[in-house]
PDB file of C-alpha atoms in Angstrom:
ATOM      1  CA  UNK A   1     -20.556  -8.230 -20.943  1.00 67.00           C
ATOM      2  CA  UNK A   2     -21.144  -8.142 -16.940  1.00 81.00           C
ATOM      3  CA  UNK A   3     -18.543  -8.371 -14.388  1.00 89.00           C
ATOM      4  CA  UNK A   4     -17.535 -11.426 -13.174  1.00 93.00           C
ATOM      5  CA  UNK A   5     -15.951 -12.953  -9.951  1.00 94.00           C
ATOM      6  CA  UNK A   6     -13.914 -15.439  -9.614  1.00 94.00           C
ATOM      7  CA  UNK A   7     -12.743 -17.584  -7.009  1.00 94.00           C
ATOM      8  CA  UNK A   8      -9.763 -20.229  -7.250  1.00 94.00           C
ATOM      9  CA  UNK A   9      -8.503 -22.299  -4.636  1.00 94.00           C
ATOM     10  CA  UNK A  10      -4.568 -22.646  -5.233  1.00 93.00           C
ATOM     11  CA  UNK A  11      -2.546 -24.179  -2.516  1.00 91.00           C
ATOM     12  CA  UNK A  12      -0.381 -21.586  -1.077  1.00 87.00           C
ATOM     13  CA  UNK A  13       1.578 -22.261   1.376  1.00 85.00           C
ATOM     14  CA  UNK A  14       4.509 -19.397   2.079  1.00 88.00           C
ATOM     15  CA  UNK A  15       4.437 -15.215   1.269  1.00 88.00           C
ATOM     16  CA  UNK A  16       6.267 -15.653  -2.069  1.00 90.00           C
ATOM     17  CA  UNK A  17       3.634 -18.009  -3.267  1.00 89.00           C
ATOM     18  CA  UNK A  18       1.285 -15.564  -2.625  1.00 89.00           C
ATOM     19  CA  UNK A  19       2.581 -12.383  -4.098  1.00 90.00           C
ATOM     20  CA  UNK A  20       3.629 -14.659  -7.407  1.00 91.00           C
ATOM     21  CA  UNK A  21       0.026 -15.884  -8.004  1.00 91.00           C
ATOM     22  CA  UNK A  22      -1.360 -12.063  -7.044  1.00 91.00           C
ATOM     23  CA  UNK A  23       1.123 -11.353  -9.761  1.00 92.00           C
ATOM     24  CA  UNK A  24       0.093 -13.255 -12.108  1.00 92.00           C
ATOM     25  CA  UNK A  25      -3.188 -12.606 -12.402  1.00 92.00           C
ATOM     26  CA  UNK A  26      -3.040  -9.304 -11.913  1.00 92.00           C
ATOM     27  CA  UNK A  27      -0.990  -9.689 -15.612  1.00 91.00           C
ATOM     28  CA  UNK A  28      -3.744 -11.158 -17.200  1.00 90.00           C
ATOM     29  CA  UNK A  29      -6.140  -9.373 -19.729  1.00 89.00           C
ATOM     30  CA  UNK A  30      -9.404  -7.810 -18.279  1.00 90.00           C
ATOM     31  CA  UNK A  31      -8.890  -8.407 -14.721  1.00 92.00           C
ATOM     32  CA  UNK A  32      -9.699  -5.140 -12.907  1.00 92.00           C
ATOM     33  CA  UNK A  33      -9.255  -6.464  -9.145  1.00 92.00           C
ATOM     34  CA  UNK A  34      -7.049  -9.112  -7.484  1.00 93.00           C
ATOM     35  CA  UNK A  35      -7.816 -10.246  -3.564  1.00 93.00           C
ATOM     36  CA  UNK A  36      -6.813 -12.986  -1.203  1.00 92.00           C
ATOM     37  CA  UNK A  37      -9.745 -14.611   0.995  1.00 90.00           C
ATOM     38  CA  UNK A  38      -9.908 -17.862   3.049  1.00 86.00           C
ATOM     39  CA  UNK A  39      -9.071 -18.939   5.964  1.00 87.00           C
ATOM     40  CA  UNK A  40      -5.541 -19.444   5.431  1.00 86.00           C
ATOM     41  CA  UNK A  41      -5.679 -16.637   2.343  1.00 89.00           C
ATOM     42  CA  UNK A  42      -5.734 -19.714  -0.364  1.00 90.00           C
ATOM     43  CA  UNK A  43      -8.443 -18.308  -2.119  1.00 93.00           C
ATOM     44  CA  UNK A  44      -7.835 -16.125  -4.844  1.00 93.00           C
ATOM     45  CA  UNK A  45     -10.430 -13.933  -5.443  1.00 93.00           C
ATOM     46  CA  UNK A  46     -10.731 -12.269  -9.043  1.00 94.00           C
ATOM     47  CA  UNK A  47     -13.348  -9.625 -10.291  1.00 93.00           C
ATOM     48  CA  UNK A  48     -13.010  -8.320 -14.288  1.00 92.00           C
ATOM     49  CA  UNK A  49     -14.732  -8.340 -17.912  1.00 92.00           C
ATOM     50  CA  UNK A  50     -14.212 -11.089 -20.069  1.00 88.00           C
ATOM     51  CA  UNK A  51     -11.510 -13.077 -17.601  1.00 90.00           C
ATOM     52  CA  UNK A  52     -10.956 -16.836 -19.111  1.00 91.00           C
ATOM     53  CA  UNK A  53     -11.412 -18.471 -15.712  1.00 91.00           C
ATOM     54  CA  UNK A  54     -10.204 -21.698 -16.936  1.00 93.00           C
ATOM     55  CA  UNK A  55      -7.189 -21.062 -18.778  1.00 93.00           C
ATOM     56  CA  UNK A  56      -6.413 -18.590 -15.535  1.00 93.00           C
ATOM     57  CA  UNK A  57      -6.947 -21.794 -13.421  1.00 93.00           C
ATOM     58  CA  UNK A  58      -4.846 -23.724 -15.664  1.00 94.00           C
ATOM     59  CA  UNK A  59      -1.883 -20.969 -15.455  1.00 93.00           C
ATOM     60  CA  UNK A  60      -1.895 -21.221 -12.212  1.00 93.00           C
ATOM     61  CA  UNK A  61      -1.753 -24.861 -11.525  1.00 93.00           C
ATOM     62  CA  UNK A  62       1.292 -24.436 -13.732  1.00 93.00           C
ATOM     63  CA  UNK A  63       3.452 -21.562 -12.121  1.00 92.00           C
ATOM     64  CA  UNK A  64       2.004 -22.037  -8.523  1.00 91.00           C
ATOM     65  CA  UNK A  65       1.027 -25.270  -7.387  1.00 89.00           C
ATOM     66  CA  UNK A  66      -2.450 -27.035  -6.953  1.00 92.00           C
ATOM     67  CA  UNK A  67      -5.321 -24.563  -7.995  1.00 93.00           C
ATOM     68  CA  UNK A  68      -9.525 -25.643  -7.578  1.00 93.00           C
ATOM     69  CA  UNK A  69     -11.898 -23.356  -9.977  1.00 94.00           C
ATOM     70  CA  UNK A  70     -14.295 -22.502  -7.169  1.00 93.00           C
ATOM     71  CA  UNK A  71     -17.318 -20.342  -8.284  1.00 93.00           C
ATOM     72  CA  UNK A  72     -17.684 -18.327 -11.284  1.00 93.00           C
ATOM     73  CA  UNK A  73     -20.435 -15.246 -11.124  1.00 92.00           C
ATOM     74  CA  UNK A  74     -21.580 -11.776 -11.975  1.00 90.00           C
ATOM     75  CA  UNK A  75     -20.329  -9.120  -9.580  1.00 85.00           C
ATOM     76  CA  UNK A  76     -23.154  -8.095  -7.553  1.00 80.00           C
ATOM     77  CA  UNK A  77     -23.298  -4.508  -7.301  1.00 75.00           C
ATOM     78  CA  UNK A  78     -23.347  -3.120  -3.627  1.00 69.00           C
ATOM     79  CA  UNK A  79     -26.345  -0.818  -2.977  1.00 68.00           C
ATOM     80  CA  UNK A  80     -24.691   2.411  -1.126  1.00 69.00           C
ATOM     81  CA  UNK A  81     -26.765   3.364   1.555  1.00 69.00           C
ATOM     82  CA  UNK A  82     -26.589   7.029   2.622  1.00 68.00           C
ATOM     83  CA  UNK A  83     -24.206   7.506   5.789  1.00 64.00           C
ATOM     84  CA  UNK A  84     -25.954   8.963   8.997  1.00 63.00           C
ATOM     85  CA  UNK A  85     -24.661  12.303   9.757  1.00 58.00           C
ATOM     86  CA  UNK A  86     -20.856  11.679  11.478  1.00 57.00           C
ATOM     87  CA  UNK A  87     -20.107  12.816  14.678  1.00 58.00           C
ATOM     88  CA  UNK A  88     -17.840  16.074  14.182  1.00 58.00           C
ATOM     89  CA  UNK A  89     -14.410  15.728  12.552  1.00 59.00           C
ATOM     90  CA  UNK A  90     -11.737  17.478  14.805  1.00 58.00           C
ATOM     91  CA  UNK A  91      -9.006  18.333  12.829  1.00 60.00           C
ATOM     92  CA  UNK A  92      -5.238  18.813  14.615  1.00 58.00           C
ATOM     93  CA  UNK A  93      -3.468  21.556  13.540  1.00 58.00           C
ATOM     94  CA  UNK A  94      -0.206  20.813  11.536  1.00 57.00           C
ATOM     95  CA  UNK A  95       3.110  20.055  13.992  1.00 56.00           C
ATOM     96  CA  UNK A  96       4.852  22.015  12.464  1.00 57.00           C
ATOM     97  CA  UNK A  97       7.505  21.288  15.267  1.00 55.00           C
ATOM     98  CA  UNK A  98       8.036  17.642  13.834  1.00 55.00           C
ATOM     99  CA  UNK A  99      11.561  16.168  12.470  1.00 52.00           C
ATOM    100  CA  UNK A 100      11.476  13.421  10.596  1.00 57.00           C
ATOM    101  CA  UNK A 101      14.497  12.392  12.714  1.00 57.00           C
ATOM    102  CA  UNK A 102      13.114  11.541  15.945  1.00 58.00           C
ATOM    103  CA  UNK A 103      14.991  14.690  17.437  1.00 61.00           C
ATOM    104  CA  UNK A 104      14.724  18.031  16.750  1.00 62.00           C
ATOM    105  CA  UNK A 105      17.891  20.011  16.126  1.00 60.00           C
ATOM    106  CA  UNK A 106      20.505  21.819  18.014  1.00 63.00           C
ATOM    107  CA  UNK A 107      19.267  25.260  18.629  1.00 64.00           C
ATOM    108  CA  UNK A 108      21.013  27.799  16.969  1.00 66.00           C
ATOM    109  CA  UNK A 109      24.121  29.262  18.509  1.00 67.00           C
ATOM    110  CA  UNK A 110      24.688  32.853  18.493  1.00 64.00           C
ATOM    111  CA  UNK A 111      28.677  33.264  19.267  1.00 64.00           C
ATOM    112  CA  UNK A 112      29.558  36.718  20.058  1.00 64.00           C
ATOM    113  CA  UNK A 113      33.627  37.804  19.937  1.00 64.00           C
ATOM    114  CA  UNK A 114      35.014  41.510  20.736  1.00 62.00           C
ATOM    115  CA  UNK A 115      37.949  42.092  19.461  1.00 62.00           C
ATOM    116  CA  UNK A 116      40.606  44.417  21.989  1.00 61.00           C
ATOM    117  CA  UNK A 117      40.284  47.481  21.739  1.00 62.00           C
ATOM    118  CA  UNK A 118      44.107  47.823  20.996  1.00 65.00           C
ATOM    119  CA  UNK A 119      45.566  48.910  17.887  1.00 60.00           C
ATOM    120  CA  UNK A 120      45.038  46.611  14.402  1.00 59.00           C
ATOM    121  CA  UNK A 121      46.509  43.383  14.125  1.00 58.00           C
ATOM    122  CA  UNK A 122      48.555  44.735  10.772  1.00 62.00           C
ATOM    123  CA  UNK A 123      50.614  47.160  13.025  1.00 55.00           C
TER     124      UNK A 123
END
């Protein structure tokens, strides 16, 4: 069996609504990739083998909110064209000089003490 995308139209109107209907397709059986498209990201855009696209339409009319069964369609598969030879990579050497901190730390300090030259403290 091919690949298949899917796109579903579920309103969506705040972050959490969002993450919970990523979420819950992402649980569902044969789904290999989960993406939001649309203008106001209300599209839910699913690619995987053998993905019931209505009973994942119906699931999410039920946990989410209002949900449209869009298009249903084989995955088309992206020829790769051969990249052009890139411009030269400079790589920076490692700064090794960086804290994590946002300041680097005190430098060490040496403290040097002579004791007198006069007889031992036990006498």
């Amino acid at each position: 069996m091919a690949k298949q995308k899917i796109v579903i139209k579920v309103e969506m109107s705040c972050d959490k609504c969002r993450s919970k209907a990523m979420a819950l397709v992402a649980a569902t059986g044969g789904v290999d990739s989960v993406a939001l498209a649309g203008d106001g990201k209300d599209q839910v855009v699913v690619v995987g083998d053998g993905v019931d696209s209505i009973k994942l339409t119906a699931t999410l009319r039920k946990k989410v909110g209002h949900a449209t069964l869009m298009t249903v369609g084989e995955v088309k598969k992206e020829e790769k064209k051969p990249e052009p030879a890139a411009a030269a990579v400079v790589e920076y050497p490692y700064p090794w000089n960086c804290y994590s901190y946002g300041y680097a730390p005190p430098p060490a300090q040496h403290v040097v003490y002579q004791y007198p030259a006069s007889s031992p403290w036990w006498c």
